[in-house]
Structures are given as structure tokens and as C-alpha cells.
Tab-separated table of C-alpha atoms in Angstrom:
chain	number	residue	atom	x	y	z
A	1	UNK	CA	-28.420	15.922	-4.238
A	2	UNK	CA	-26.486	16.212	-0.972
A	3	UNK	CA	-24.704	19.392	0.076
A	4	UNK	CA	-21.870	17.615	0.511
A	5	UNK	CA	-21.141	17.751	-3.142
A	6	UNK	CA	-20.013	20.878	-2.616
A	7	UNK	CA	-16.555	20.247	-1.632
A	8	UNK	CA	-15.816	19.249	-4.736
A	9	UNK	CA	-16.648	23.172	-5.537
A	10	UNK	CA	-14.740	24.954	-2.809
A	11	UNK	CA	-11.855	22.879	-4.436
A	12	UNK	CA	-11.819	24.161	-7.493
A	13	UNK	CA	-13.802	27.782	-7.000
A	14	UNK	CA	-12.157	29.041	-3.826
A	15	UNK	CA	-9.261	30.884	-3.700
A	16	UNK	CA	-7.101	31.251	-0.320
A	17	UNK	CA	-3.121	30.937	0.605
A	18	UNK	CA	-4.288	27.395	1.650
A	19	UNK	CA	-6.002	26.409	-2.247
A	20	UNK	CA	-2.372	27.591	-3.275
A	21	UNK	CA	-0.402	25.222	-2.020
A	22	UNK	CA	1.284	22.620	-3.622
A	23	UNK	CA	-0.557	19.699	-3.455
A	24	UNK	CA	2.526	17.679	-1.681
A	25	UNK	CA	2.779	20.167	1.374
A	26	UNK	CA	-0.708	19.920	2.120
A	27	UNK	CA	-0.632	16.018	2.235
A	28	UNK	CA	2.226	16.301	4.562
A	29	UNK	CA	-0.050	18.667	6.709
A	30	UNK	CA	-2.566	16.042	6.543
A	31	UNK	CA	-0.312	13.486	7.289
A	32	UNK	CA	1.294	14.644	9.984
A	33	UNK	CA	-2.038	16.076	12.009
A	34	UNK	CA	-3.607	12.245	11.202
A	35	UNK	CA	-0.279	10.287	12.361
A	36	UNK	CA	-0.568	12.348	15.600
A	37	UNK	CA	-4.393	12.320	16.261
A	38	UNK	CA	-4.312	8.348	16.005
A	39	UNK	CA	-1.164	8.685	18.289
A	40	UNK	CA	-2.352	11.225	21.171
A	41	UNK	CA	-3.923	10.674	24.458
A	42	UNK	CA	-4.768	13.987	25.297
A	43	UNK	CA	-7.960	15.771	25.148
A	44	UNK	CA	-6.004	18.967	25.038
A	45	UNK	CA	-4.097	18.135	22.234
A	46	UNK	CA	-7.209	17.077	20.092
A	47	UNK	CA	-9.289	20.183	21.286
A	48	UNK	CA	-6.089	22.579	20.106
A	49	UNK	CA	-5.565	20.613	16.845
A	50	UNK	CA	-9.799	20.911	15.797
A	51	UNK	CA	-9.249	24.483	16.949
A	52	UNK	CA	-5.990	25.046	14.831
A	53	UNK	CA	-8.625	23.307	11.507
A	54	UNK	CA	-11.070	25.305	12.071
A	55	UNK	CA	-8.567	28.492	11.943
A	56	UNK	CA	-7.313	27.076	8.674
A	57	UNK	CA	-10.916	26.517	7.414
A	58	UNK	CA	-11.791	30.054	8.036
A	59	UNK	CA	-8.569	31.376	6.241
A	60	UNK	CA	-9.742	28.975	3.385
A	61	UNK	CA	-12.698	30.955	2.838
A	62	UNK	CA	-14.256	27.924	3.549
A	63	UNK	CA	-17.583	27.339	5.361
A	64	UNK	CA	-16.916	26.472	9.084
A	65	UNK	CA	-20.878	25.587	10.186
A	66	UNK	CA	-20.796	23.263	6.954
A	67	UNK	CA	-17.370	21.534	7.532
A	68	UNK	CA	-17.997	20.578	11.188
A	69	UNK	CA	-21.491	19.160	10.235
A	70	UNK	CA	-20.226	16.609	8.139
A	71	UNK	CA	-17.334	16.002	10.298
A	72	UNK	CA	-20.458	15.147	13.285
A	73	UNK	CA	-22.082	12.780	10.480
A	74	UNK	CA	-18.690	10.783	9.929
A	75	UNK	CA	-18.403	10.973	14.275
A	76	UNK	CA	-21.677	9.121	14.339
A	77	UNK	CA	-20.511	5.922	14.074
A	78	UNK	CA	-17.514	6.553	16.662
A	79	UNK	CA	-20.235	7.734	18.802
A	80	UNK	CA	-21.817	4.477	18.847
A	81	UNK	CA	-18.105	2.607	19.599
A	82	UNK	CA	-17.872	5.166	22.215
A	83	UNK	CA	-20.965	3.960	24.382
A	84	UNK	CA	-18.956	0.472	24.830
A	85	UNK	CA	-16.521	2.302	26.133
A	86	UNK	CA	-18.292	4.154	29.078
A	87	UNK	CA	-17.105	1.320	31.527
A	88	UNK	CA	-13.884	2.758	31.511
A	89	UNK	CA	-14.210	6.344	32.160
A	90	UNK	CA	-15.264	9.391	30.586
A	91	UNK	CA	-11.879	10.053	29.244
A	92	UNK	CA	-11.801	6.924	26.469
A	93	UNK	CA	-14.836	7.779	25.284
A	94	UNK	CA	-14.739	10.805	24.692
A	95	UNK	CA	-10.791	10.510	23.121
A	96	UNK	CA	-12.461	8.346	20.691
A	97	UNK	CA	-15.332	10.984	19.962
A	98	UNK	CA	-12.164	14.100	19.756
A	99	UNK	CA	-10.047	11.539	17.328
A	100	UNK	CA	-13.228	10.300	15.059
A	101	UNK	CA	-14.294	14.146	14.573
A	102	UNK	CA	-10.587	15.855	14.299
A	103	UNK	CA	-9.698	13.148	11.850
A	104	UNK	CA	-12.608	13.772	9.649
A	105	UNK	CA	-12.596	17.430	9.810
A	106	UNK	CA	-8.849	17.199	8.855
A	107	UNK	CA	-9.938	15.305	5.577
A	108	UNK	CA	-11.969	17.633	4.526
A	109	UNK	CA	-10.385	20.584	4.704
A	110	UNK	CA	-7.615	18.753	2.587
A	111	UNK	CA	-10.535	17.628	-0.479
A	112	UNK	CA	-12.153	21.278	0.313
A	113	UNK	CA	-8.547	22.957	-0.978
A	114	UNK	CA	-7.576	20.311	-3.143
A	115	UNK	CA	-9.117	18.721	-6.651
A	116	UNK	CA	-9.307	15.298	-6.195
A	117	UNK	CA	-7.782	14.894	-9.475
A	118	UNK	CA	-4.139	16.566	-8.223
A	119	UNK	CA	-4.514	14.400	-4.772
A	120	UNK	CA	-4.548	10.557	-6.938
A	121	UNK	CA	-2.377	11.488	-9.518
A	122	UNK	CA	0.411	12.125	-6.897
A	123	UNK	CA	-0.530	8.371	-5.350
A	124	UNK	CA	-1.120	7.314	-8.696
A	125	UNK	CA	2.788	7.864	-9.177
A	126	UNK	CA	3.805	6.365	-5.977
A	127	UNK	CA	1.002	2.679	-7.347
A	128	UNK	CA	-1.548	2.682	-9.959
A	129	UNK	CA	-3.226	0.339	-7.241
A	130	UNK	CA	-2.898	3.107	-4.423
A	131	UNK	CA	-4.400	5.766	-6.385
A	132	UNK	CA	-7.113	3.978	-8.005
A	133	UNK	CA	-8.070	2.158	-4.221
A	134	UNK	CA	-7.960	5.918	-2.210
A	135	UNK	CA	-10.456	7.418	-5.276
A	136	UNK	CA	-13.326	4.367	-5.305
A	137	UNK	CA	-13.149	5.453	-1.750
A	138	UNK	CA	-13.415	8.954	-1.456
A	139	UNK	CA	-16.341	8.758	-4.156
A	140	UNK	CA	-17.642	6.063	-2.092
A	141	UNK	CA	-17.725	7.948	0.770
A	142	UNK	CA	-19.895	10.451	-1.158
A	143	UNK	CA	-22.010	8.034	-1.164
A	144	UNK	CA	-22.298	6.169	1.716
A	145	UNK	CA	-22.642	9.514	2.790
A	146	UNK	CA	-25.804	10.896	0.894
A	147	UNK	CA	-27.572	7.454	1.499
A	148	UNK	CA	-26.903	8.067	5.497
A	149	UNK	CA	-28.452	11.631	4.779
A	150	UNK	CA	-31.794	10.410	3.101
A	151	UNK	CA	-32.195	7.343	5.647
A	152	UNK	CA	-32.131	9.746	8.555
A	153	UNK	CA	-34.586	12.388	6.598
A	154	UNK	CA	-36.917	9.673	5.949
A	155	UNK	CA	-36.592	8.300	9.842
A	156	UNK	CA	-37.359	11.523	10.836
A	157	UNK	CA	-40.636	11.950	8.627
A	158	UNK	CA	-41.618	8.717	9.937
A	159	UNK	CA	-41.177	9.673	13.974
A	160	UNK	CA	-37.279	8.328	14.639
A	161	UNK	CA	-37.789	9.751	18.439
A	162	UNK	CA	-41.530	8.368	18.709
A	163	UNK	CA	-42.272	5.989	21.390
A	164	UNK	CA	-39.036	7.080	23.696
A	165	UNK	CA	-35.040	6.736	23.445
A	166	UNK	CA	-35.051	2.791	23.042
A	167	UNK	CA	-37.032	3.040	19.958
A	168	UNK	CA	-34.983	5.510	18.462
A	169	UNK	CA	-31.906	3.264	19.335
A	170	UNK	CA	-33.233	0.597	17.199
A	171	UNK	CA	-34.517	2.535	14.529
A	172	UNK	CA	-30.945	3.441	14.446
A	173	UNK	CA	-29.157	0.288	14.614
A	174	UNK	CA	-31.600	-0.790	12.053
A	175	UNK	CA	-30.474	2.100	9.964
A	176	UNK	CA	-26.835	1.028	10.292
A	177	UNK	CA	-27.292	-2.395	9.474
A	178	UNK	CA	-29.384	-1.156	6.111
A	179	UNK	CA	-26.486	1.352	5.040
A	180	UNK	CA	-23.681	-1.527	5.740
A	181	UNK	CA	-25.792	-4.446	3.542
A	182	UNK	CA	-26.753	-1.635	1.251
A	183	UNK	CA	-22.961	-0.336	0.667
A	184	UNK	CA	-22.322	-3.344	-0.845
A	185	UNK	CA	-24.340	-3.458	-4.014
A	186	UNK	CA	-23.645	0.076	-4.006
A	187	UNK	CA	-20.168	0.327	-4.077
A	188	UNK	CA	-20.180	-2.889	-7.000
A	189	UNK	CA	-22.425	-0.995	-9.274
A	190	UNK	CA	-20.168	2.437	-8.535
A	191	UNK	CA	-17.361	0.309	-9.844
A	192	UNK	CA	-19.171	-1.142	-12.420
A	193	UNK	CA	-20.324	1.959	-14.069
A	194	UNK	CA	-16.618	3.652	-13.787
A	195	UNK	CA	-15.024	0.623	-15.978
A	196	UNK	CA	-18.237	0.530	-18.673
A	197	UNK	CA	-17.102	4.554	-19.150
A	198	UNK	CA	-13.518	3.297	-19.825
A	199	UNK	CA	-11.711	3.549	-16.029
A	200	UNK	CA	-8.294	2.238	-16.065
A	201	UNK	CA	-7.161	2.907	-12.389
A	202	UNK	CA	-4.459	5.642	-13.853
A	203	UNK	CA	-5.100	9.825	-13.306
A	204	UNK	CA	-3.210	12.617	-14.762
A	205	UNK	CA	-2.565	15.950	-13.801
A	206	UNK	CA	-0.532	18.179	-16.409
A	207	UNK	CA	-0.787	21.513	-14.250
A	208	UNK	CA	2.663	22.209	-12.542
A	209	UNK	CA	2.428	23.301	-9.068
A	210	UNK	CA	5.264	25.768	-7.437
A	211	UNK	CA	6.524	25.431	-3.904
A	212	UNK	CA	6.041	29.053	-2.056
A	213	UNK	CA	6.235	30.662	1.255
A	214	UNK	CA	3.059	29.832	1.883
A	215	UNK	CA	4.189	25.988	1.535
A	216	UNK	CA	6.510	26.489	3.974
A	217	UNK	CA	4.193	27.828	6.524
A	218	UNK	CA	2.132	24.745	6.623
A	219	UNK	CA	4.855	22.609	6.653
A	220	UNK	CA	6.318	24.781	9.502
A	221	UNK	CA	2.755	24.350	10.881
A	222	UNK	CA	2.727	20.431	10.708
A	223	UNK	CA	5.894	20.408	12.393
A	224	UNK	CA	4.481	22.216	15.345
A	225	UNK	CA	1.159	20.001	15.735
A	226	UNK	CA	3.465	17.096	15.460
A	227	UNK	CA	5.732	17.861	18.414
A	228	UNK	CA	3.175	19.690	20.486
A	229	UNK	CA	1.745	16.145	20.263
A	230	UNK	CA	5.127	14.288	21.767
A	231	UNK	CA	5.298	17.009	24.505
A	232	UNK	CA	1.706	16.814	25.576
């Protein structure tokens, strides 16, 4: 099973000022440090904001090395979007590398402090449809995910890099176009299986969660990364 299972441990296991805060102020965080990646055009900017996660991963007690290694998996596919976009400079390309990365590291250090459980229940009360749409694909992602991991293991026992770089650029697109025809049936029989064990689309969450000081520090903290963002 794939390591990256484990997030749904430091969710519930860890214990930090981060894991403490309401659920609410830490989708603001999340919101506001998405809304301004996708809306920057500075390298700066994106190189202060992963630097500002992986501060708040480290406070989180959780583990940095493992964090930025799935955020590179989930920056694969940007990479690949990226080499189209070498005819314009070094700077597009690699903005699109800095957003892909900083986005996904920003995800998970919101699933890595929060059970997923507490994050669609408060969607869940804004549309049963939003809530039960953002949790097939988070588990999806799991998935798509772990079936990424394997196909590169077993690339690798069969020689990905033999017979030069071209070869291991199609072995790769090959891989891509397997995961994307393969995420299909996937996701259907993920779905599947959740309504034969009686899924309705609704999620509840009777634990009542206090707002604190340390609330208002990331909110305080979102407000920051958001205008740094306008002034940069």
C-alpha cells in the first residue's frame, strides 16, 4: 500500500497548534494561499509562499522530506505542460512548475492537519453535491496516485532509462496515456463500491470545534500571503 496513506494518519494522530485549528480557519488559509498562487507572476512570491508551507509543515510535526515528495509526483504532470512552454522563456515555465508544486504542497498540509471527515461535512452544509464531488476526488486522487507509484516501480524494473532519454520519454507518455484510460474504470468501480456499502453523498461531523488564538494567527497569516501577493 502506498505511503501516501499516511496522511490520513498525521490527520488524526498528530498533534500541533496547526491540527488545532478550527477546521474553517484553515480552509481560509488554504484558500487564500491557492487564490493567490493561481493569481501571482512572481517567482519570488511562489518561492516565499513554499518556504512559508514548509515552516508550517515543520511546526505540524509533520514530515517535510515526505510532503514535498508527493507534492514533486502531483508536479509531474505540470512538468510535462511546462516543456511546451520553453519557447517563451525560462520564466513561464518554470512559474508553472513553482504554481503546480506550491499548490499541491498547500493541499496537503491542509488533509495532513485535517480529517477528511470535518473538511466535507463543512461543504456538505454549504451542497450535498459539493461535498460528495470534492470527497470521490480526494479518494480518487489516492488513487490515481498509488497506480502512478506502481507504474513507475514497474518501469523502472523493466529499464525506464534504457536505450537513452527518447525512450524514456515514451515509456513515459505511454505511462500517462495508461493511467488516464485506466482512471476511468477506476474511478466507476470506486463509485460503485461506495453506493453498494450504502453512500448517500451526505457526511457528519458531531465534534464541535472552538475558534482560538491560534485561529487567529493563521488567519492573520493568510492575510499576509494574500497582500504580499498584490504588492509583489
Amino acid at each position: 500500500m502506498s505511503k501516501i496513506y499516511l496522511i490520513d494518519y498525521f490527520s488524526t494522530n498528530k498533534r500541533s497548534f496547526y491540527h488545532s485549528c478550527t477546521t474553517f480557519s484553515k480552509l481560509l488559509f488554504f484558500s487564500s494561499v491557492l487564490i493567490s498562487i493561481l493569481l501571482t507572476h512572481s517567482v519570488p512570491f511562489l518561492l516565499l509562499t513554499i518556504a512559508i508551507l514548509s515552516i508550517l509543515i515543520k511546526l505540524s510535526n509533520l514530515p517535510l522530506r515526505f510532503l514535498w515528495k508527493w507534492s514533486l509526483y502531483g508536479t509531474f504532470f505540470a512538468v510535462l505542460f511546462a516543456i511546451s512552454q520553453l519557447h517563451h522563456g525560462l520564466h513561464t515555465p518554470l512559474l508553472t512548475i513553482l504554481k503546480a508544486f506550491s499548490s499541491a504542497l498547500s493541499t496537503l498540509l491542509l488533509f495532513s492537519t485535517t480529517p477528511y471527515p470535518k473538511i466535507f461535512s463543512f461543504f456538505n452544509k454549504i451542497s450535498t453535491l459539493l461535498g460528495s464531488s470534492l470527497f470521490l476526488t480526494y479518494r480518487f486522487f489516492f488513487l490515481l496516485l498509488s497506480d502512478f507509484e506502481n507504474r513507475i516501480n514497474m518501469l523502472r524494473v523493466r529499464g525506464l532509462y534504457q536505450g537513452g532519454k527518447m525512450n524514456a520519454i515514451k515509456n513515459l507518455s505511454r505511462l500517462i496515456g495508461q493511467i488516464f484510460v485506466n482512471s476511468i474504470d477506476v474511478s466507476e468501480k470506486f463509485y460503485k463500491s461506495l453506493l453498494v456499502r450504502g453512500f448517500t453523498g451526505k457526511f457528519y461531523c458531531s465534534e464541535k470545534e472552538i475558534f482560538s488564538k491560534n485561529d487567529l494567527i493563521v488567519l492573520l497569516l493568510a492575510l499576509v500571503i494574500f497582500i504580499n501577493m498584490v504588492v509583489v
